[in-house]
Amino acid sequence: MQTKAILGLTEVNAILDAAQREAEANQWNVTISITDDSGELLGLRRLDGASPMTAMISAQKARTAALSHKETQVFERMINEGRHAFLSAPLQGLMEGGVPVVVDGRVIGAVGVSGVKADQDAQVARASIAAVL
């Protein structure tokens, strides 16, 4: 029987806290979402001043990163480079800012961030994962 690492409540809270620190250090009003490896939401934190829409977008980015095992910037670039047919894929959140959480080479979840420029969203997501792993 195989075993796998998972994101428990302790890890989810640590990632949310690290993401909030990174966002606040840059004065960015964002929403941070965390999913498990199947894309189901484990945690969400909407910082003061973040648009309500960012809650949905961050969750979609995290879900897409978890299911695809790729950063969502891959899909944004693909579409921007002319592969518009990919817009019909059954995924949402195809914008930069979703980052998988990888432990021992396996995706165990993902972080999605929304609220600022795409590269800034990704910066918050990456910083939050790096602070925990």
PDB file of C-alpha atoms in Angstrom:
ATOM      1  CA  MET A   1       0.000   0.000   0.000  1.00  0.00           C
ATOM      2  CA  GLN A   2       1.262   3.457  -0.868  1.00  0.00           C
ATOM      3  CA  THR A   3       1.287   6.402   1.480  1.00  0.00           C
ATOM      4  CA  LYS A   4       1.386  10.082   0.673  1.00  0.00           C
ATOM      5  CA  ALA A   5       1.930  13.408   2.344  1.00  0.00           C
ATOM      6  CA  ILE A   6      -1.118  15.636   2.763  1.00  0.00           C
ATOM      7  CA  LEU A   7      -1.796  19.207   3.719  1.00  0.00           C
ATOM      8  CA  GLY A   8      -3.275  19.191   7.199  1.00  0.00           C
ATOM      9  CA  LEU A   9      -4.763  22.108   9.082  1.00  0.00           C
ATOM     10  CA  THR A  10      -1.355  23.021  10.530  1.00  0.00           C
ATOM     11  CA  GLU A  11       0.207  23.276   7.062  1.00  0.00           C
ATOM     12  CA  VAL A  12      -2.788  25.107   5.593  1.00  0.00           C
ATOM     13  CA  ASN A  13      -2.657  27.735   8.336  1.00  0.00           C
ATOM     14  CA  ALA A  14       1.123  28.083   7.995  1.00  0.00           C
ATOM     15  CA  ILE A  15       0.803  28.634   4.236  1.00  0.00           C
ATOM     16  CA  LEU A  16      -2.001  31.165   4.703  1.00  0.00           C
ATOM     17  CA  ASP A  17       0.043  33.011   7.351  1.00  0.00           C
ATOM     18  CA  ALA A  18       3.169  33.073   5.155  1.00  0.00           C
ATOM     19  CA  ALA A  19       1.154  34.290   2.160  1.00  0.00           C
ATOM     20  CA  GLN A  20      -0.437  37.023   4.233  1.00  0.00           C
ATOM     21  CA  ARG A  21       2.978  38.172   5.488  1.00  0.00           C
ATOM     22  CA  GLU A  22       4.322  38.336   1.912  1.00  0.00           C
ATOM     23  CA  ALA A  23       1.278  40.229   0.661  1.00  0.00           C
ATOM     24  CA  GLU A  24       1.229  42.680   3.544  1.00  0.00           C
ATOM     25  CA  ALA A  25       4.974  43.317   3.226  1.00  0.00           C
ATOM     26  CA  ASN A  26       4.231  44.524  -0.299  1.00  0.00           C
ATOM     27  CA  GLN A  27       0.932  46.241   0.578  1.00  0.00           C
ATOM     28  CA  TRP A  28      -1.013  43.915  -1.725  1.00  0.00           C
ATOM     29  CA  ASN A  29      -4.700  43.210  -1.071  1.00  0.00           C
ATOM     30  CA  VAL A  30      -5.128  39.614  -2.219  1.00  0.00           C
ATOM     31  CA  THR A  31      -7.044  36.458  -1.556  1.00  0.00           C
ATOM     32  CA  ILE A  32      -5.151  33.227  -0.943  1.00  0.00           C
ATOM     33  CA  SER A  33      -6.720  29.809  -1.551  1.00  0.00           C
ATOM     34  CA  ILE A  34      -5.302  26.389  -0.765  1.00  0.00           C
ATOM     35  CA  THR A  35      -6.549  23.101  -2.190  1.00  0.00           C
ATOM     36  CA  ASP A  36      -5.705  19.466  -1.698  1.00  0.00           C
ATOM     37  CA  ASP A  37      -4.351  17.330  -4.547  1.00  0.00           C
ATOM     38  CA  SER A  38      -7.842  16.834  -5.987  1.00  0.00           C
ATOM     39  CA  GLY A  39      -8.480  20.570  -6.165  1.00  0.00           C
ATOM     40  CA  GLU A  40     -10.886  20.707  -3.223  1.00  0.00           C
ATOM     41  CA  LEU A  41     -10.648  23.852  -1.123  1.00  0.00           C
ATOM     42  CA  LEU A  42      -8.886  23.479   2.237  1.00  0.00           C
ATOM     43  CA  GLY A  43      -8.505  27.138   3.158  1.00  0.00           C
ATOM     44  CA  LEU A  44      -9.153  30.656   1.937  1.00  0.00           C
ATOM     45  CA  ARG A  45      -8.107  34.016   3.323  1.00  0.00           C
ATOM     46  CA  ARG A  46      -9.291  37.291   1.800  1.00  0.00           C
ATOM     47  CA  LEU A  47      -7.216  40.196   3.057  1.00  0.00           C
ATOM     48  CA  ASP A  48      -8.836  43.520   3.854  1.00  0.00           C
ATOM     49  CA  GLY A  49      -9.336  45.529   0.705  1.00  0.00           C
ATOM     50  CA  ALA A  50      -9.263  42.538  -1.659  1.00  0.00           C
ATOM     51  CA  SER A  51     -12.089  42.481  -4.175  1.00  0.00           C
ATOM     52  CA  PRO A  52     -14.777  39.843  -3.532  1.00  0.00           C
ATOM     53  CA  MET A  53     -14.105  38.450  -7.022  1.00  0.00           C
ATOM     54  CA  THR A  54     -10.577  37.447  -5.951  1.00  0.00           C
ATOM     55  CA  ALA A  55     -11.949  34.703  -3.717  1.00  0.00           C
ATOM     56  CA  MET A  56     -13.381  32.811  -6.665  1.00  0.00           C
ATOM     57  CA  ILE A  57     -10.397  33.450  -8.932  1.00  0.00           C
ATOM     58  CA  SER A  58      -7.792  32.381  -6.367  1.00  0.00           C
ATOM     59  CA  ALA A  59      -9.680  29.146  -5.690  1.00  0.00           C
ATOM     60  CA  GLN A  60      -9.873  28.403  -9.422  1.00  0.00           C
ATOM     61  CA  LYS A  61      -6.150  29.048  -9.852  1.00  0.00           C
ATOM     62  CA  ALA A  62      -5.335  26.691  -6.967  1.00  0.00           C
ATOM     63  CA  ARG A  63      -7.663  23.998  -8.305  1.00  0.00           C
ATOM     64  CA  THR A  64      -6.158  24.176 -11.787  1.00  0.00           C
ATOM     65  CA  ALA A  65      -2.598  24.006 -10.421  1.00  0.00           C
ATOM     66  CA  ALA A  66      -3.482  20.990  -8.257  1.00  0.00           C
ATOM     67  CA  LEU A  67      -5.234  19.060 -11.024  1.00  0.00           C
ATOM     68  CA  SER A  68      -2.702  19.841 -13.745  1.00  0.00           C
ATOM     69  CA  HIS A  69       0.410  19.525 -11.579  1.00  0.00           C
ATOM     70  CA  LYS A  70       1.627  22.727 -13.256  1.00  0.00           C
ATOM     71  CA  GLU A  71       1.861  26.393 -12.399  1.00  0.00           C
ATOM     72  CA  THR A  72      -1.053  28.193 -14.015  1.00  0.00           C
ATOM     73  CA  GLN A  73       1.351  30.582 -15.750  1.00  0.00           C
ATOM     74  CA  VAL A  74       1.992  27.706 -18.193  1.00  0.00           C
ATOM     75  CA  PHE A  75      -1.597  27.935 -19.416  1.00  0.00           C
ATOM     76  CA  GLU A  76      -1.666  31.718 -19.528  1.00  0.00           C
ATOM     77  CA  ARG A  77       1.480  31.741 -21.668  1.00  0.00           C
ATOM     78  CA  MET A  78       0.132  29.014 -23.930  1.00  0.00           C
ATOM     79  CA  ILE A  79      -3.048  30.989 -24.571  1.00  0.00           C
ATOM     80  CA  ASN A  80      -1.185  34.292 -24.994  1.00  0.00           C
ATOM     81  CA  GLU A  81       1.089  32.630 -27.552  1.00  0.00           C
ATOM     82  CA  GLY A  82      -1.889  31.782 -29.728  1.00  0.00           C
ATOM     83  CA  ARG A  83      -3.141  28.395 -28.564  1.00  0.00           C
ATOM     84  CA  HIS A  84      -6.656  29.720 -28.102  1.00  0.00           C
ATOM     85  CA  ALA A  85      -8.233  26.291 -28.435  1.00  0.00           C
ATOM     86  CA  PHE A  86      -6.990  25.600 -24.908  1.00  0.00           C
ATOM     87  CA  LEU A  87      -9.663  28.011 -23.667  1.00  0.00           C
ATOM     88  CA  SER A  88     -12.148  25.176 -24.257  1.00  0.00           C
ATOM     89  CA  ALA A  89     -10.354  22.929 -21.728  1.00  0.00           C
ATOM     90  CA  PRO A  90     -12.560  22.068 -18.738  1.00  0.00           C
ATOM     91  CA  LEU A  91     -10.461  24.220 -16.404  1.00  0.00           C
ATOM     92  CA  GLN A  92     -10.836  27.691 -14.950  1.00  0.00           C
ATOM     93  CA  GLY A  93      -8.224  29.962 -13.435  1.00  0.00           C
ATOM     94  CA  LEU A  94      -5.877  29.787 -16.411  1.00  0.00           C
ATOM     95  CA  MET A  95      -3.993  32.885 -15.260  1.00  0.00           C
ATOM     96  CA  GLU A  96      -0.659  33.111 -13.470  1.00  0.00           C
ATOM     97  CA  GLY A  97      -0.915  32.829  -9.695  1.00  0.00           C
ATOM     98  CA  GLY A  98      -1.629  29.135  -9.108  1.00  0.00           C
ATOM     99  CA  VAL A  99       1.294  27.046  -7.843  1.00  0.00           C
ATOM    100  CA  PRO A 100       1.314  23.334  -6.945  1.00  0.00           C
ATOM    101  CA  VAL A 101       2.643  22.213  -3.564  1.00  0.00           C
ATOM    102  CA  VAL A 102       5.132  19.414  -4.237  1.00  0.00           C
ATOM    103  CA  VAL A 103       6.579  17.081  -1.591  1.00  0.00           C
ATOM    104  CA  ASP A 104       8.959  14.275  -2.540  1.00  0.00           C
ATOM    105  CA  GLY A 105       8.116  14.802  -6.204  1.00  0.00           C
ATOM    106  CA  ARG A 106       4.350  14.451  -5.664  1.00  0.00           C
ATOM    107  CA  VAL A 107       1.725  17.169  -5.841  1.00  0.00           C
ATOM    108  CA  ILE A 108      -0.145  17.271  -2.534  1.00  0.00           C
ATOM    109  CA  GLY A 109      -2.111  20.451  -3.143  1.00  0.00           C
ATOM    110  CA  ALA A 110      -1.823  23.961  -4.517  1.00  0.00           C
ATOM    111  CA  VAL A 111      -1.933  27.630  -3.630  1.00  0.00           C
ATOM    112  CA  GLY A 112      -3.804  30.193  -5.699  1.00  0.00           C
ATOM    113  CA  VAL A 113      -3.535  33.953  -5.233  1.00  0.00           C
ATOM    114  CA  SER A 114      -5.542  36.736  -6.854  1.00  0.00           C
ATOM    115  CA  GLY A 115      -5.711  40.485  -6.445  1.00  0.00           C
ATOM    116  CA  VAL A 116      -2.609  42.090  -7.921  1.00  0.00           C
ATOM    117  CA  LYS A 117      -0.542  41.694 -11.093  1.00  0.00           C
ATOM    118  CA  ALA A 118      -0.137  38.099 -12.242  1.00  0.00           C
ATOM    119  CA  ASP A 119       3.559  37.850 -11.378  1.00  0.00           C
ATOM    120  CA  GLN A 120       2.848  39.359  -7.952  1.00  0.00           C
ATOM    121  CA  ASP A 121       0.100  36.801  -7.312  1.00  0.00           C
ATOM    122  CA  ALA A 122       2.601  34.063  -8.180  1.00  0.00           C
ATOM    123  CA  GLN A 123       5.240  35.661  -5.946  1.00  0.00           C
ATOM    124  CA  VAL A 124       2.893  35.450  -2.949  1.00  0.00           C
ATOM    125  CA  ALA A 125       2.005  31.825  -3.747  1.00  0.00           C
ATOM    126  CA  ARG A 126       5.635  30.737  -4.160  1.00  0.00           C
ATOM    127  CA  ALA A 127       6.770  32.577  -1.027  1.00  0.00           C
ATOM    128  CA  SER A 128       4.044  30.944   1.047  1.00  0.00           C
ATOM    129  CA  ILE A 129       4.998  27.449  -0.097  1.00  0.00           C
ATOM    130  CA  ALA A 130       8.719  28.093   0.387  1.00  0.00           C
ATOM    131  CA  ALA A 131       8.087  29.260   3.961  1.00  0.00           C
ATOM    132  CA  VAL A 132       6.480  25.933   4.863  1.00  0.00           C
ATOM    133  CA  LEU A 133       8.445  23.310   2.895  1.00  0.00           C
TER     134      LEU A 133
END
